[in-house]
XYZ file of C-alpha atoms in Angstrom:
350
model
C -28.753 5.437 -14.256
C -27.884 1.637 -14.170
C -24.130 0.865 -13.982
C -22.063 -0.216 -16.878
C -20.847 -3.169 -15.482
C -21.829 -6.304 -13.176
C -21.633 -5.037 -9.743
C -22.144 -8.882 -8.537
C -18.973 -9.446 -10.446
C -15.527 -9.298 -8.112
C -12.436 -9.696 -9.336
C -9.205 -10.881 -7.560
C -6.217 -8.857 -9.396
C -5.820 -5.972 -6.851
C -7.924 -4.576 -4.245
C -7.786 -1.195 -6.099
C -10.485 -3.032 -8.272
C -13.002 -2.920 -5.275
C -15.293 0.461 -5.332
C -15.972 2.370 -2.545
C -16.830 1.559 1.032
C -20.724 2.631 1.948
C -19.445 4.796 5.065
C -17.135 6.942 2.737
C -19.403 7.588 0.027
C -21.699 8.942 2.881
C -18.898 11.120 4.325
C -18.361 12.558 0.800
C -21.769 13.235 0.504
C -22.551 15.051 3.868
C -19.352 17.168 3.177
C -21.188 18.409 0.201
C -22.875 21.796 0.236
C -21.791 25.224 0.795
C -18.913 26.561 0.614
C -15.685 25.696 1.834
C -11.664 27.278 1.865
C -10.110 25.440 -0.731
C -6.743 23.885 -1.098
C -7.067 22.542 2.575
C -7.804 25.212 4.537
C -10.839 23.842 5.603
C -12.752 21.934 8.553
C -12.149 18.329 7.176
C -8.882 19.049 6.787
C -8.708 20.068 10.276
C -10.106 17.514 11.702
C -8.463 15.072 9.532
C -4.716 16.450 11.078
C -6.614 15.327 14.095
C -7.455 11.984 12.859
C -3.978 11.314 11.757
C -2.367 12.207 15.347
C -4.619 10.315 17.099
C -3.161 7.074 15.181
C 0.524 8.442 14.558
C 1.168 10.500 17.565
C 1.159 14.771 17.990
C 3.747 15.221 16.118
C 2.330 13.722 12.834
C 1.850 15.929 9.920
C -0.807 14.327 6.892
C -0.820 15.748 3.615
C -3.679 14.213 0.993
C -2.564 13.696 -2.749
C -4.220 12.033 -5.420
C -2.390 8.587 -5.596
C 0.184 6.453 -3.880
C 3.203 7.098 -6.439
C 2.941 10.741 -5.828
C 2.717 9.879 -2.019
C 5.933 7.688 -2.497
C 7.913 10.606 -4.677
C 7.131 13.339 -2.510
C 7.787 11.621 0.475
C 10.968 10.594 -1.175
C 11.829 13.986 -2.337
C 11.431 15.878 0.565
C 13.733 13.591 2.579
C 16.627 13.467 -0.027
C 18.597 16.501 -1.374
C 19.559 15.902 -5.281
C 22.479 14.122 -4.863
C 21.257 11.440 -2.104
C 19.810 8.487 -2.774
C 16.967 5.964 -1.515
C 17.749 2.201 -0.896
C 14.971 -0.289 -1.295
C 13.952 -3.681 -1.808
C 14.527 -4.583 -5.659
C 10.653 -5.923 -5.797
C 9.592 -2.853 -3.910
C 6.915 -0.675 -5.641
C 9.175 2.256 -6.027
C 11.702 0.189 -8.173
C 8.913 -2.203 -9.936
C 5.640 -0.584 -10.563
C 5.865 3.003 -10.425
C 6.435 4.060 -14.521
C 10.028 5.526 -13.323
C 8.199 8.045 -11.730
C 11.053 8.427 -8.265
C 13.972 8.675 -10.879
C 12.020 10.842 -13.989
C 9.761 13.262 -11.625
C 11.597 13.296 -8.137
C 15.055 13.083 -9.704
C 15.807 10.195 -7.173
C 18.357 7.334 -7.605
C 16.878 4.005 -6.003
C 19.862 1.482 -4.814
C 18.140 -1.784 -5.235
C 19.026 -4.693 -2.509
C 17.631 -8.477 -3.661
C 15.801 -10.346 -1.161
C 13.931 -13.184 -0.966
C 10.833 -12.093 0.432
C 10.732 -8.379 -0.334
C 12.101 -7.924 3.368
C 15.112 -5.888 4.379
C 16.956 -6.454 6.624
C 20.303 -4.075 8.549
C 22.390 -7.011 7.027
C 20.913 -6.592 3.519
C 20.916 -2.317 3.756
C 24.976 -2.562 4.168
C 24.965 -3.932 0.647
C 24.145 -0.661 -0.571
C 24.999 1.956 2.357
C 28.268 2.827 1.391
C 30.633 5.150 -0.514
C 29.904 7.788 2.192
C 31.677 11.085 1.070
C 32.697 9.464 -2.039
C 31.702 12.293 -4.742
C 31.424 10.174 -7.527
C 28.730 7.643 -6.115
C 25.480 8.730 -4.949
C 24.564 9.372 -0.922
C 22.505 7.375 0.640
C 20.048 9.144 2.591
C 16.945 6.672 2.872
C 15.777 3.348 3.109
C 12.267 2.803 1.596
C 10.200 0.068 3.201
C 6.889 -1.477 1.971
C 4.389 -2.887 4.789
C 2.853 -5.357 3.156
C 5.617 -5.810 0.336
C 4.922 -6.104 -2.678
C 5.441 -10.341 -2.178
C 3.111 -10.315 0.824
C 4.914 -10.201 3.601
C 4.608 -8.353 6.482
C 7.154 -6.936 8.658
C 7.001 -6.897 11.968
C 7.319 -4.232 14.583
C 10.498 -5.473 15.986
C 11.699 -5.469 12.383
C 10.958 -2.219 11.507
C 12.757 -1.013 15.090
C 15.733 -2.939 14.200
C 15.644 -1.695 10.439
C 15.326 2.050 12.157
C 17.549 1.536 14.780
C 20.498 0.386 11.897
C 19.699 3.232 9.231
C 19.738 5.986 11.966
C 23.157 4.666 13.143
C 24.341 5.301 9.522
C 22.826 8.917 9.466
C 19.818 7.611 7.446
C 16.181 8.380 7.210
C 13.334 5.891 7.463
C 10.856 5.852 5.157
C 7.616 3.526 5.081
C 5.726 2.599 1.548
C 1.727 2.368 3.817
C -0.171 1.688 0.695
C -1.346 -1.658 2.885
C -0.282 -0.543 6.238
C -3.187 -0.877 7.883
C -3.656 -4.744 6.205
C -0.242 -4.894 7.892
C -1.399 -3.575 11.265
C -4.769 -5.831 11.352
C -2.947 -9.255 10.343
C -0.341 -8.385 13.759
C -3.100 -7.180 15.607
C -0.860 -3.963 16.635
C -1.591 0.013 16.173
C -0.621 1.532 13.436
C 2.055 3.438 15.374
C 3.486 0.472 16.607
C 4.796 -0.323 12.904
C 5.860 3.486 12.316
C 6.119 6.239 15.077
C 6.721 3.476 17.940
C 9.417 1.748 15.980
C 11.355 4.870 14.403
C 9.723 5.534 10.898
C 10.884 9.357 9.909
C 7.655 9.357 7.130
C 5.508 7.078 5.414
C 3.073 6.759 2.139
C -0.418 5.867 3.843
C -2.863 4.124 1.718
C -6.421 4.857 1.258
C -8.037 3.552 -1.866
C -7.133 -0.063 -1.395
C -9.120 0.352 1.975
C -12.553 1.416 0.570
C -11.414 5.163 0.057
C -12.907 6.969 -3.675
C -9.417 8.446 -4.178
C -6.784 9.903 -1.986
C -3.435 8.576 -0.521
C -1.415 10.869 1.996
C 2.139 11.628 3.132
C 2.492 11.626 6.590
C 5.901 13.033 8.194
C 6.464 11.535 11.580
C 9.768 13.018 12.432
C 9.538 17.078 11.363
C 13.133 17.287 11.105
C 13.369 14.120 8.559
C 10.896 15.815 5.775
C 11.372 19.221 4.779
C 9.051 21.218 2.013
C 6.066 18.915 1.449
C 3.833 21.715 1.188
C 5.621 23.444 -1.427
C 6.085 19.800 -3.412
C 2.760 18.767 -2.644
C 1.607 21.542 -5.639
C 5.152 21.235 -7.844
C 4.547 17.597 -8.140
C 0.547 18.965 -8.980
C -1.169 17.131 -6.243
C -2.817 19.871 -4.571
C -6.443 18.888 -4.494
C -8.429 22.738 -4.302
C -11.656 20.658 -3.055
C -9.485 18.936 -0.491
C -12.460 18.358 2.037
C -13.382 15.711 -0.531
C -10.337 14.262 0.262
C -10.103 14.816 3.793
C -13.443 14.099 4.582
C -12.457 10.512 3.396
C -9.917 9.917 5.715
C -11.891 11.422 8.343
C -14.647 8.153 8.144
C -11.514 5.537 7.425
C -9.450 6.853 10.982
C -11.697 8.419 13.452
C -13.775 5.022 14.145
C -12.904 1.057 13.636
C -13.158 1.237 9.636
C -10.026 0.817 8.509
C -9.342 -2.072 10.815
C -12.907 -3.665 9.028
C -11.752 -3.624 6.357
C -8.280 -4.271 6.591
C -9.399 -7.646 8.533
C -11.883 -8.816 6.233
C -9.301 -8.882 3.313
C -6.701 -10.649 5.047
C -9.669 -12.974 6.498
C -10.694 -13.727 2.963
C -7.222 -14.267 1.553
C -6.515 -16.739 4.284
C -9.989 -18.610 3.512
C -8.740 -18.569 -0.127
C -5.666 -19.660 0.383
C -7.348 -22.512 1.884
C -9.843 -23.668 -0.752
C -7.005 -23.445 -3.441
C -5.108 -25.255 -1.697
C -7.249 -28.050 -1.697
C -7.349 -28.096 -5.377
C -5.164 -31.002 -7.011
C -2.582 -29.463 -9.155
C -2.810 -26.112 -7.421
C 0.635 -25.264 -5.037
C 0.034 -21.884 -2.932
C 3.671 -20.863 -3.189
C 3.875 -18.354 -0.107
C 2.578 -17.887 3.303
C -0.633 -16.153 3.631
C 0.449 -13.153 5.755
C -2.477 -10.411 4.854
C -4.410 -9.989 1.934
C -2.534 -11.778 -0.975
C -2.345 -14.987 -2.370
C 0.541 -16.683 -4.309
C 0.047 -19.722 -6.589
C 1.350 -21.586 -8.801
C -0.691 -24.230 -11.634
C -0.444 -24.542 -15.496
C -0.212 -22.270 -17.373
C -3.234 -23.390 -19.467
C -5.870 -23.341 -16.158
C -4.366 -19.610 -15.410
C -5.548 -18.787 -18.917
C -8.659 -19.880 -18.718
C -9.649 -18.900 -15.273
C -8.650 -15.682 -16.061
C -11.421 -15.227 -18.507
C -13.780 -15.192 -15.416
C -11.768 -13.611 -12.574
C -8.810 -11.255 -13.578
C -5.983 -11.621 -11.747
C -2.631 -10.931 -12.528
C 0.660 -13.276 -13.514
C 3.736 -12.496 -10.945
C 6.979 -13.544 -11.216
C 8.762 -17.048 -12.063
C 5.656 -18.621 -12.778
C 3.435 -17.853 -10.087
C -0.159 -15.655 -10.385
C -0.686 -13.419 -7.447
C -4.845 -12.911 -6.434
C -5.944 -10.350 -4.244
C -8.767 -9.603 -1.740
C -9.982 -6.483 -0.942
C -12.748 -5.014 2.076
C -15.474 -5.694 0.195
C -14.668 -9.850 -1.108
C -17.022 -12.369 0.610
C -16.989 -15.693 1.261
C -19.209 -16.279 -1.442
C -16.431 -14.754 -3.781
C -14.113 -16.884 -2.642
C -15.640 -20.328 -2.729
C -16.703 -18.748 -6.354
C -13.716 -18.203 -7.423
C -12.515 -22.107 -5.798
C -14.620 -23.557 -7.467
C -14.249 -22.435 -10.864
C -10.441 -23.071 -10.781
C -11.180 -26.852 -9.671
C -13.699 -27.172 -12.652
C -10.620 -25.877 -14.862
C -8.112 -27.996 -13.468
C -10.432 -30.856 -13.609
C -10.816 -29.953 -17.388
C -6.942 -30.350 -17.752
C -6.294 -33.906 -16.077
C -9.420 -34.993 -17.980
């Protein structure tokens, strides 16, 4: 059957665009056949627990879902009773791109903290960790951070320690929004743990289908004490896959070998190589640091429009367009994708 679309085409509006990486499709595919225990009692599942220790420590406990908001409101939910409360970044995914989902499905409050670069900071937490006993104001319990944010950025593991070593001093969890962890991890060169377990995360959101996965984030608890009833809100919040090894296998081929780390450098390789060209481009301002795998610019209006019609990407905030690369963009994409904005910028001065 030949594929509805242009598979030469790549676009640069999220890396969830990308398909699937070769070495998972082959993992789904040799866990296929027979029979196995559904609803995770099975050998992929097994072996993925495995996977997940190996890059989080013993004590880490995975469990798949279908998508990264459900990874962000069960996390959530298990960590906070119904009157506590989460703080975050204001541009953090939770707050900005999640349909309401932590407040409508988990129940959860979200204190929002403005920041410049979708960092926080101890000094920026204080704004909202307060009100401590007060019954009329709801408790804060956790403090949501997003590695890369949603602007970018990348903390780093002495930021995350620090971040950990203030909210724990205030009798508050840690939790860690992973959806580009491991884009995080490759651009520091550092283990995964060393920007979670090592530096005091209580749980994170791990990512998988920005990566090359077909489907499938997971909630990892860290710190046993921190998360309490994930199994039971795994199936209330109905993300209890019952052919998990589909799901597990996944992570399996991502983990056990060098693939995430791949893939997670040849995105933030390509971004940096795009941020580059563009940059180069009269007219064209590249309005952040290139840190991983995004790209912030700003031009007129007019070129955006245009260009658009033969790479999607998407607008951002106070004027700037945000582009994307994912595992599988090549250099070829890139200088593509260059070259077409300077023919539509040259268009405009002429």
């Amino acid at each position: 059957m030949n594929p509805r679309h242009d598979p030469r085409l790549k676009a640069f509006a999220s890396d969830n665009y990308a398909g699937v990486h070769p070495e998972i499709l082959q993992a789904i595919v040799s866990a296929n056949g027979g029979h196995q225990t559904a609803y995770g009692d099975d050998v992929y599942t097994e072996a993925m627990q495995e996977v997940f220790q190996r890059h989080f420590g013993e004590q880490a406990r995975a469990w798949p879902v279908f998508n990264g908001t459900a990874a962000n409101v069960v996390s959530l939910r298990s960590m906070t009773a119904q009157w506590e409360a989460v703080i975050c970044a204001e541009s953090a995914h939770i707050n900005t791109d999640e349909g309401g989902a932590p407040e409508v499905a988990g129940g959860i409050k979200l204190l929002t903290v403005p920041t410049p670069d979708g960092k926080l900071t101890p000094e920026l937490i204080d704004r909202q960790a307060w009100g401590f006993g007060d019954v009329h104001r709801a408790q804060p319990k956790v403090v949501s951070i997003s590695n890369t944010t949603e602007l970018g950025t990348v903390y780093t593991a002495e930021e995350i320690a620090a971040i950990c070593a203030h909210a724990h001093d205030l009798g508050l969890l840690v939790h860690l929004d992973g959806s580009r962890l491991t884009n995080a991890a490759a651009a520091l060169d550092v283990p995964m743990r060393a920007l979670t377990t090592d530096a005091g995360v209580d749980a994170l959101s791990f990512g998988g289908t920005k990566i090359g996965l077909m489907y499938g984030e997971a909630v990892v608890v860290l710190n046993p004490d921190a998360a309490t009833g994930v199994e039971y809100l795994r199936k209330t919040f109905m993300q209890l896959s019952s052919k998990m090894r589909f799901v597990s296998a996944q992570f399996e081929a991502l983990l056990a070998g060098d693939l995430w780390l791949r893939n997670a450098r040849r995105a933030n390789e390509m971004a940096r190589r795009l941020a580059e060209a563009v940059g180069r481009v009269p007219g064209v301002r590249v309005a952040r640091t290139v840190e991983a795998n995004a790209v912030f610019a700003v031009l007129p209006e007019d070129v955006a429009a245009r260009l658009r019609k033969r790479f999607r990407f998407y607008d951002w905030t106070d004027g700037e367009v945000r582009w994307m690369c994912a595992f599988d963009t090549t250099e070829e994409d890139v200088d593509a994708f260059a070259a077409a904005l300077a023919e539509e910028m040259a268009d405009t001065r002429r």
